[in-house]
N, CA, C and O atoms as a Tinker XYZ file with bonds, in Angstrom:
   312  protein
     1  N     98.601000   66.792000   50.482000    73     2
     2  CA    99.917000   67.561000   51.652000    64     1     3
     3  C     98.134000   67.889000   52.368000    63     2     4     5
     4  O     97.108000   67.673000   51.722000    81     3
     5  N     98.163000   68.357000   53.593000    73     3     6
     6  CA    96.721000   69.121000   54.435000    64     5     7
     7  C     97.503000   70.481000   53.736000    63     6     8     9
     8  O     98.703000   70.666000   53.532000    81     7
     9  N     96.159000   71.468000   53.419000    73     7    10
    10  CA    96.878000   73.104000   53.265000    64     9    11
    11  C     96.216000   73.858000   54.735000    63    10    12    13
    12  O     95.006000   73.773000   54.948000    81    11
    13  N     96.776000   74.305000   55.325000    73    11    14
    14  CA    96.646000   74.773000   57.001000    64    13    15
    15  C     97.013000   75.633000   56.569000    63    14    16    17
    16  O     98.141000   75.361000   56.159000    81    15
    17  N     96.706000   76.911000   56.301000    73    15    18
    18  CA    96.574000   79.044000   55.744000    64    17    19
    19  C     96.486000   79.166000   57.932000    63    18    20    21
    20  O     95.618000   78.863000   58.751000    81    19
    21  N     97.872000   79.754000   58.038000    73    19    22
    22  CA    98.477000   80.415000   59.259000    64    21    23
    23  C     97.138000   81.696000   59.343000    63    22    24    25
    24  O     96.649000   82.163000   58.314000    81    23
    25  N     96.870000   81.952000   60.190000    73    23    26
    26  CA    96.251000   83.727000   60.220000    64    25    27
    27  C     96.856000   84.604000   61.671000    63    26    28    29
    28  O     97.484000   84.252000   62.670000    81    27
    29  N     96.393000   85.680000   61.263000    73    27    30
    30  CA    97.415000   86.551000   61.439000    64    29    31
    31  C     97.404000   86.619000   62.543000    63    30    32    33
    32  O     98.363000   87.375000   62.697000    81    31
    33  N     96.773000   86.247000   64.268000    73    31    34
    34  CA    96.623000   85.409000   65.023000    64    33    35
    35  C     97.900000   84.558000   65.783000    63    34    36    37
    36  O     98.503000   84.655000   66.851000    81    35
    37  N     97.936000   83.821000   64.792000    73    35    38
    38  CA    98.679000   82.897000   64.736000    64    37    39
    39  C    100.627000   83.464000   64.550000    63    38    40    41
    40  O    101.665000   83.046000   65.062000    81    39
    41  N    100.290000   84.658000   63.487000    73    39    42
    42  CA   101.459000   85.312000   62.935000    64    41    43
    43  C    102.379000   85.830000   64.352000    63    42    44    45
    44  O    103.518000   85.580000   64.748000    81    43
    45  N    101.373000   86.582000   64.813000    73    43    46
    46  CA   101.643000   87.351000   65.871000    64    45    47
    47  C    101.823000   87.185000   67.532000    63    46    48    49
    48  O    102.022000   88.017000   68.418000    81    47
    49  N    101.694000   86.011000   67.542000    73    47    50
    50  CA   102.385000   84.877000   68.431000    64    49    51
    51  C    103.643000   85.006000   68.638000    63    50    52    53
    52  O    104.435000   85.489000   69.447000    81    51
    53  N    103.579000   84.169000   67.223000    73    51    54
    54  CA   105.206000   83.682000   66.743000    64    53    55
    55  C    106.253000   84.728000   66.199000    63    54    56    57
    56  O    107.425000   84.425000   65.975000    81    55
    57  N    105.913000   85.536000   66.076000    73    55    58
    58  CA   106.563000   86.473000   65.417000    64    57    59
    59  C    107.904000   86.993000   66.427000    63    58    60    61
    60  O    108.890000   87.242000   65.732000    81    59
    61  N    108.128000   87.199000   67.880000    73    59    62
    62  CA   109.040000   87.261000   68.608000    64    61    63
    63  C    109.895000   86.586000   68.263000    63    62    64    65
    64  O    110.904000   87.095000   67.776000    81    63
    65  N    109.729000   84.817000   68.444000    73    63    66
    66  CA   109.937000   83.849000   68.134000    64    65    67
    67  C    110.728000   83.049000   67.458000    63    66    68    69
    68  O    111.024000   81.862000   67.602000    81    67
    69  N    111.174000   84.234000   66.348000    73    67    70
    70  CA   111.354000   84.017000   64.691000    64    69    71
    71  C    112.354000   84.980000   64.899000    63    70    72    73
    72  O    113.381000   84.556000   64.368000    81    71
    73  N    112.497000   85.803000   65.290000    73    71    74
    74  CA   112.895000   87.110000   65.078000    64    73    75
    75  C    115.117000   86.813000   65.086000    63    74    76    77
    76  O    115.864000   87.059000   66.033000    81    75
    77  N    115.409000   86.399000   64.067000    73    75    78
    78  CA   117.142000   86.080000   63.931000    64    77    79
    79  C    117.169000   85.143000   64.177000    63    78    80    81
    80  O    118.155000   84.678000   64.749000    81    79
    81  N    115.691000   84.125000   63.746000    73    79    82
    82  CA   116.279000   82.669000   63.623000    64    81    83
    83  C    116.005000   82.702000   61.845000    63    82    84    85
    84  O    115.435000   83.590000   61.210000    81    83
    85  N    116.664000   81.328000   61.282000    73    83    86
    86  CA   116.350000   80.409000   60.146000    64    85    87
    87  C    114.849000   80.078000   59.844000    63    86    88    89
    88  O    114.274000   79.278000   60.582000    81    87
    89  N    114.071000   80.757000   58.611000    73    87    90
    90  CA   112.692000   79.718000   58.515000    64    89    91
    91  C    113.035000   78.971000   57.871000    63    90    92    93
    92  O    113.464000   79.091000   56.723000    81    91
    93  N    112.943000   78.308000   58.325000    73    91    94
    94  CA   113.011000   76.854000   57.609000    64    93    95
    95  C    112.251000   76.139000   58.118000    63    94    96    97
    96  O    111.221000   76.044000   57.452000    81    95
    97  N    112.252000   75.390000   59.282000    73    95    98
    98  CA   110.844000   74.146000   59.826000    64    97    99
    99  C    109.581000   75.105000   59.253000    63    98   100   101
   100  O    109.337000   76.311000   59.228000    81    99
   101  N    108.782000   73.608000   58.716000    73    99   102
   102  CA   107.483000   74.235000   57.871000    64   101   103
   103  C    106.803000   75.058000   58.843000    63   102   104   105
   104  O    106.179000   75.859000   58.147000    81   103
   105  N    106.499000   75.394000   60.411000    73   103   106
   106  CA   105.658000   76.113000   60.342000    64   105   107
   107  C    106.737000   77.832000   60.586000    63   106   108   109
   108  O    105.974000   78.771000   60.817000    81   107
   109  N    108.072000   78.203000   60.560000    73   107   110
   110  CA   108.620000   79.132000   59.749000    64   109   111
   111  C    108.214000   79.434000   58.581000    63   110   112   113
   112  O    107.936000   80.623000   58.419000    81   111
   113  N    108.070000   78.642000   57.580000    73   111   114
   114  CA   107.861000   78.859000   56.190000    64   113   115
   115  C    106.912000   78.674000   56.035000    63   114   116   117
   116  O    106.779000   78.530000   54.820000    81   115
   117  N    105.329000   78.474000   56.877000    73   115   118
   118  CA   104.718000   78.856000   56.697000    64   117   119
   119  C    104.321000   79.933000   57.539000    63   118   120   121
   120  O    103.118000   80.038000   57.779000    81   119
   121  N    105.270000   80.908000   58.122000    73   119   122
   122  CA   104.765000   82.594000   58.891000    64   121   123
   123  C    105.134000   83.069000   57.506000    63   122   124   125
   124  O    104.221000   83.323000   56.720000    81   123
   125  N    106.613000   83.235000   57.076000    73   123   126
   126  CA   107.701000   83.617000   55.719000    64   125   127
   127  C    105.676000   83.767000   54.510000    63   126   128   129
   128  O    105.036000   84.764000   54.175000    81   127
   129  N    105.487000   82.691000   54.343000    73   127   130
   130  CA   104.893000   82.720000   53.071000    64   129   131
   131  C    103.452000   83.933000   54.111000    63   130   132   133
   132  O    102.842000   84.675000   53.341000    81   131
   133  N    103.225000   84.000000   54.934000    73   131   134
   134  CA   101.809000   84.536000   55.231000    64   133   135
   135  C    102.448000   86.028000   55.114000    63   134   136   137
   136  O    101.955000   86.843000   54.334000    81   135
   137  N    103.479000   86.318000   55.859000    73   135   138
   138  CA   104.005000   87.952000   56.392000    64   137   139
   139  C    104.100000   88.097000   54.203000    63   138   140   141
   140  O    103.815000   89.084000   53.526000    81   139
   141  N    104.328000   87.458000   53.979000    73   139   142
   142  CA   104.493000   87.789000   51.844000    64   141   143
   143  C    103.359000   88.224000   51.119000    63   142   144   145
   144  O    103.337000   89.051000   50.208000    81   143
   145  N    102.394000   87.571000   51.624000    73   143   146
   146  CA   101.209000   88.116000   51.767000    64   145   147
   147  C    100.053000   88.875000   52.463000    63   146   148   149
   148  O     98.972000   89.005000   51.888000    81   147
   149  N    100.262000   89.344000   53.614000    73   147   150
   150  CA    99.625000   90.095000   54.317000    64   149   151
   151  C    100.272000   91.189000   54.809000    63   150   152   153
   152  O    101.199000   91.201000   55.620000    81   151
   153  N     99.792000   92.009000   54.333000    73   151   154
   154  CA   100.500000   93.657000   54.557000    64   153   155
   155  C    100.612000   94.085000   55.606000    63   154   156   157
   156  O    101.599000   94.677000   56.043000    81   155
   157  N     99.057000   93.715000   56.475000    73   155   158
   158  CA    99.128000   93.833000   57.597000    64   157   159
   159  C     99.857000   93.381000   59.111000    63   158   160   161
   160  O     99.459000   93.794000   60.200000    81   159
   161  N    101.107000   92.361000   58.894000    73   159   162
   162  CA   101.086000   90.681000   59.621000    64   161   163
   163  C    102.912000   91.578000   59.161000    63   162   164   165
   164  O    103.649000   91.879000   60.099000    81   163
   165  N    103.477000   91.950000   57.282000    73   163   166
   166  CA   104.136000   92.226000   57.536000    64   165   167
   167  C    104.746000   93.486000   57.562000    63   166   168   169
   168  O    105.848000   93.651000   57.039000    81   167
   169  N    103.946000   94.679000   58.297000    73   167   170
   170  CA   104.046000   96.295000   58.643000    64   169   171
   171  C    104.597000   95.528000   59.850000    63   170   172   173
   172  O    105.824000   95.434000   59.835000    81   171
   173  N    103.730000   94.732000   61.303000    73   171   174
   174  CA   103.639000   95.017000   62.574000    64   173   175
   175  C    105.179000   94.271000   62.601000    63   174   176   177
   176  O    105.948000   94.853000   63.367000    81   175
   177  N    105.840000   92.934000   61.812000    73   175   178
   178  CA   106.575000   92.380000   62.228000    64   177   179
   179  C    108.447000   93.028000   61.995000    63   178   180   181
   180  O    109.396000   92.693000   62.704000    81   179
   181  N    108.496000   94.089000   60.689000    73   179   182
   182  CA   108.966000   94.789000   60.080000    64   181   183
   183  C    109.413000   95.886000   61.478000    63   182   184   185
   184  O    110.541000   96.330000   61.695000    81   183
   185  N    108.191000   96.129000   62.276000    73   183   186
   186  CA   107.866000   97.212000   63.561000    64   185   187
   187  C    108.506000   96.532000   64.018000    63   186   188   189
   188  O    109.669000   96.849000   63.771000    81   187
   189  N    108.424000   95.488000   64.743000    73   187   190
   190  CA   108.827000   95.239000   65.237000    64   189   191
   191  C    110.309000   94.675000   65.162000    63   190   192   193
   192  O    110.848000   94.720000   66.268000    81   191
   193  N    110.939000   94.269000   64.377000    73   191   194
   194  CA   112.403000   93.474000   63.677000    64   193   195
   195  C    113.122000   94.518000   64.020000    63   194   196   197
   196  O    114.196000   94.361000   64.599000    81   195
   197  N    112.466000   96.170000   63.608000    73   195   198
   198  CA   113.154000   97.206000   63.663000    64   197   199
   199  C    113.732000   97.637000   65.277000    63   198   200   201
   200  O    114.776000   98.031000   65.797000    81   199
   201  N    112.087000   97.222000   65.745000    73   199   202
   202  CA   112.182000   98.147000   67.420000    64   201   203
   203  C    113.206000   97.130000   68.444000    63   202   204   205
   204  O    113.488000   97.571000   69.558000    81   203
   205  N    113.788000   95.648000   67.982000    73   203   206
   206  CA   114.272000   94.000000   68.279000    64   205   207
   207  C    115.492000   95.010000   68.036000    63   206   208   209
   208  O    116.106000   95.345000   69.049000    81   207
   209  N    115.929000   95.552000   66.759000    73   207   210
   210  CA   116.964000   95.531000   66.395000    64   209   211
   211  C    117.967000   96.755000   66.489000    63   210   212   213
   212  O    119.149000   96.731000   66.147000    81   211
   213  N    116.925000   98.361000   67.279000    73   211   214
   214  CA   117.941000   98.946000   68.071000    64   213   215
   215  C    117.539000   98.592000   69.730000    63   214   216   217
   216  O    118.169000   99.123000   70.644000    81   215
   217  N    117.159000   98.266000   69.815000    73   215   218
   218  CA   117.725000   98.040000   72.016000    64   217   219
   219  C    118.843000   97.043000   71.373000    63   218   220   221
   220  O    119.728000   97.873000   71.167000    81   219
   221  N    119.220000   96.166000   71.054000    73   219   222
   222  CA   120.502000   95.479000   70.403000    64   221   223
   223  C    121.334000   96.515000   70.391000    63   222   224   225
   224  O    122.168000   96.681000   71.282000    81   223
   225  N    121.177000   97.403000   69.269000    73   223   226
   226  CA   121.628000   98.022000   68.791000    64   225   227
   227  C    122.702000   98.807000   70.411000    63   226   228   229
   228  O    123.839000   98.660000   70.860000    81   227
   229  N    121.654000   99.499000   70.714000    73   227   230
   230  CA   122.009000  100.735000   71.582000    64   229   231
   231  C    122.214000  100.186000   72.772000    63   230   232   233
   232  O    123.058000  100.713000   73.497000    81   231
   233  N    121.445000   98.931000   73.268000    73   231   234
   234  CA   121.934000   98.124000   74.699000    64   233   235
   235  C    120.842000   99.073000   75.427000    63   234   236   237
   236  O    121.197000   99.639000   76.461000    81   235
   237  N    119.494000   99.279000   74.924000    73   235   238
   238  CA   118.816000   99.697000   75.755000    64   237   239
   239  C    118.311000   98.596000   76.989000    63   238   240   241
   240  O    118.157000   97.383000   76.846000    81   239
   241  N    118.140000   99.266000   78.025000    73   239   242
   242  CA   117.109000   98.515000   78.633000    64   241   243
   243  C    116.122000   98.807000   79.338000    63   242   244   245
   244  O    116.071000   99.884000   79.933000    81   243
   245  N    115.072000   97.820000   79.406000    73   243   246
   246  CA   113.355000   98.686000   79.637000    64   245   247
   247  C    113.317000   98.304000   81.127000    63   246   248   249
   248  O    113.792000   97.200000   81.392000    81   247
   249  N    112.798000   99.082000   82.202000    73   247   250
   250  CA   112.066000   98.314000   83.245000    64   249   251
   251  C    110.795000   97.758000   83.263000    63   250   252   253
   252  O    110.703000   98.035000   82.067000    81   251
   253  N    110.330000   97.529000   83.368000    73   251   254
   254  CA   110.318000   95.338000   84.017000    64   253   255
   255  C    108.198000   96.446000   83.271000    63   254   256   257
   256  O    107.431000   95.823000   82.536000    81   255
   257  N    108.008000   97.284000   83.541000    73   255   258
   258  CA   106.545000   98.145000   83.904000    64   257   259
   259  C    106.758000   98.126000   81.947000    63   258   260   261
   260  O    106.107000   97.587000   81.052000    81   259
   261  N    108.020000   99.020000   81.958000    73   259   262
   262  CA   107.894000   98.968000   80.402000    64   261   263
   263  C    107.824000   97.873000   79.459000    63   262   264   265
   264  O    107.125000   97.670000   78.466000    81   263
   265  N    108.739000   97.223000   80.042000    73   263   266
   266  CA   108.989000   95.256000   79.561000    64   265   267
   267  C    107.107000   95.512000   79.684000    63   266   268   269
   268  O    106.664000   96.422000   78.984000    81   267
   269  N    106.873000   95.327000   79.885000    73   267   270
   270  CA   104.879000   94.782000   80.222000    64   269   271
   271  C    104.217000   95.416000   79.339000    63   270   272   273
   272  O    103.595000   94.914000   78.404000    81   271
   273  N    104.358000   96.891000   79.682000    73   271   274
   274  CA   103.540000   97.475000   78.177000    64   273   275
   275  C    103.658000   96.936000   76.928000    63   274   276   277
   276  O    102.790000   96.317000   76.313000    81   275
   277  N    104.822000   97.211000   76.562000    73   275   278
   278  CA   105.165000   96.746000   75.313000    64   277   279
   279  C    105.092000   95.431000   74.642000    63   278   280   281
   280  O    105.233000   95.195000   73.443000    81   279
   281  N    104.838000   94.574000   75.662000    73   279   282
   282  CA   104.186000   93.117000   75.780000    64   281   283
   283  C    102.585000   93.489000   74.618000    63   282   284   285
   284  O    102.429000   93.405000   73.400000    81   283
   285  N    101.818000   93.831000   75.564000    73   283   286
   286  CA   100.375000   94.806000   75.718000    64   285   287
   287  C    100.467000   94.784000   74.959000    63   286   288   289
   288  O    100.084000   93.843000   74.263000    81   287
   289  N    101.103000   95.911000   74.490000    73   287   290
   290  CA   100.530000   96.783000   73.710000    64   289   291
   291  C    101.097000   96.035000   72.054000    63   290   292   293
   292  O    100.670000   96.587000   71.040000    81   291
   293  N    102.052000   94.786000   71.896000    73   291   294
   294  CA   102.227000   94.371000   70.729000    64   293   295
   295  C    101.340000   92.948000   70.606000    63   294   296   297
   296  O    101.426000   92.202000   69.631000    81   295
   297  N    100.605000   92.739000   71.589000    73   295   298
   298  CA    99.485000   91.820000   72.074000    64   297   299
   299  C    100.394000   90.340000   72.279000    63   298   300   301
   300  O     99.856000   89.237000   72.189000    81   299
   301  N    102.225000   90.585000   72.641000    73   299   302
   302  CA   101.804000   89.474000   72.853000    64   301   303
   303  C    101.513000   88.950000   74.652000    63   302   304   305
   304  O    101.864000   87.806000   74.943000    81   303
   305  N    100.864000   89.859000   75.779000    73   303   306
   306  CA   101.411000   89.089000   76.702000    64   305   307
   307  C    100.325000   88.388000   76.991000    63   306   308   309
   308  O     99.205000   88.696000   76.583000    81   307
   309  N    100.653000   87.099000   77.929000    73   307   310
   310  CA    99.468000   86.148000   78.282000    64   309   311
   311  C     98.323000   86.372000   79.272000    63   310   312
   312  O     97.463000   85.505000   79.428000    81   311
């Protein structure tokens, strides 16, 4: 079996896609393992997860500008 480690950048690019999802696909399992071993990415994930859950719970609507700034801040803007 090929041992392809997930990088922090890959974790950052895929985190939002995996919130609320089952982490059972091969890629998601790699991300989960990375999060268990990388404190920086784990902290980032927890921060994003908390923010997303807050916005879902309180049904907060972001302006387009605020949404763009948030994506930029999180490094998720393409």
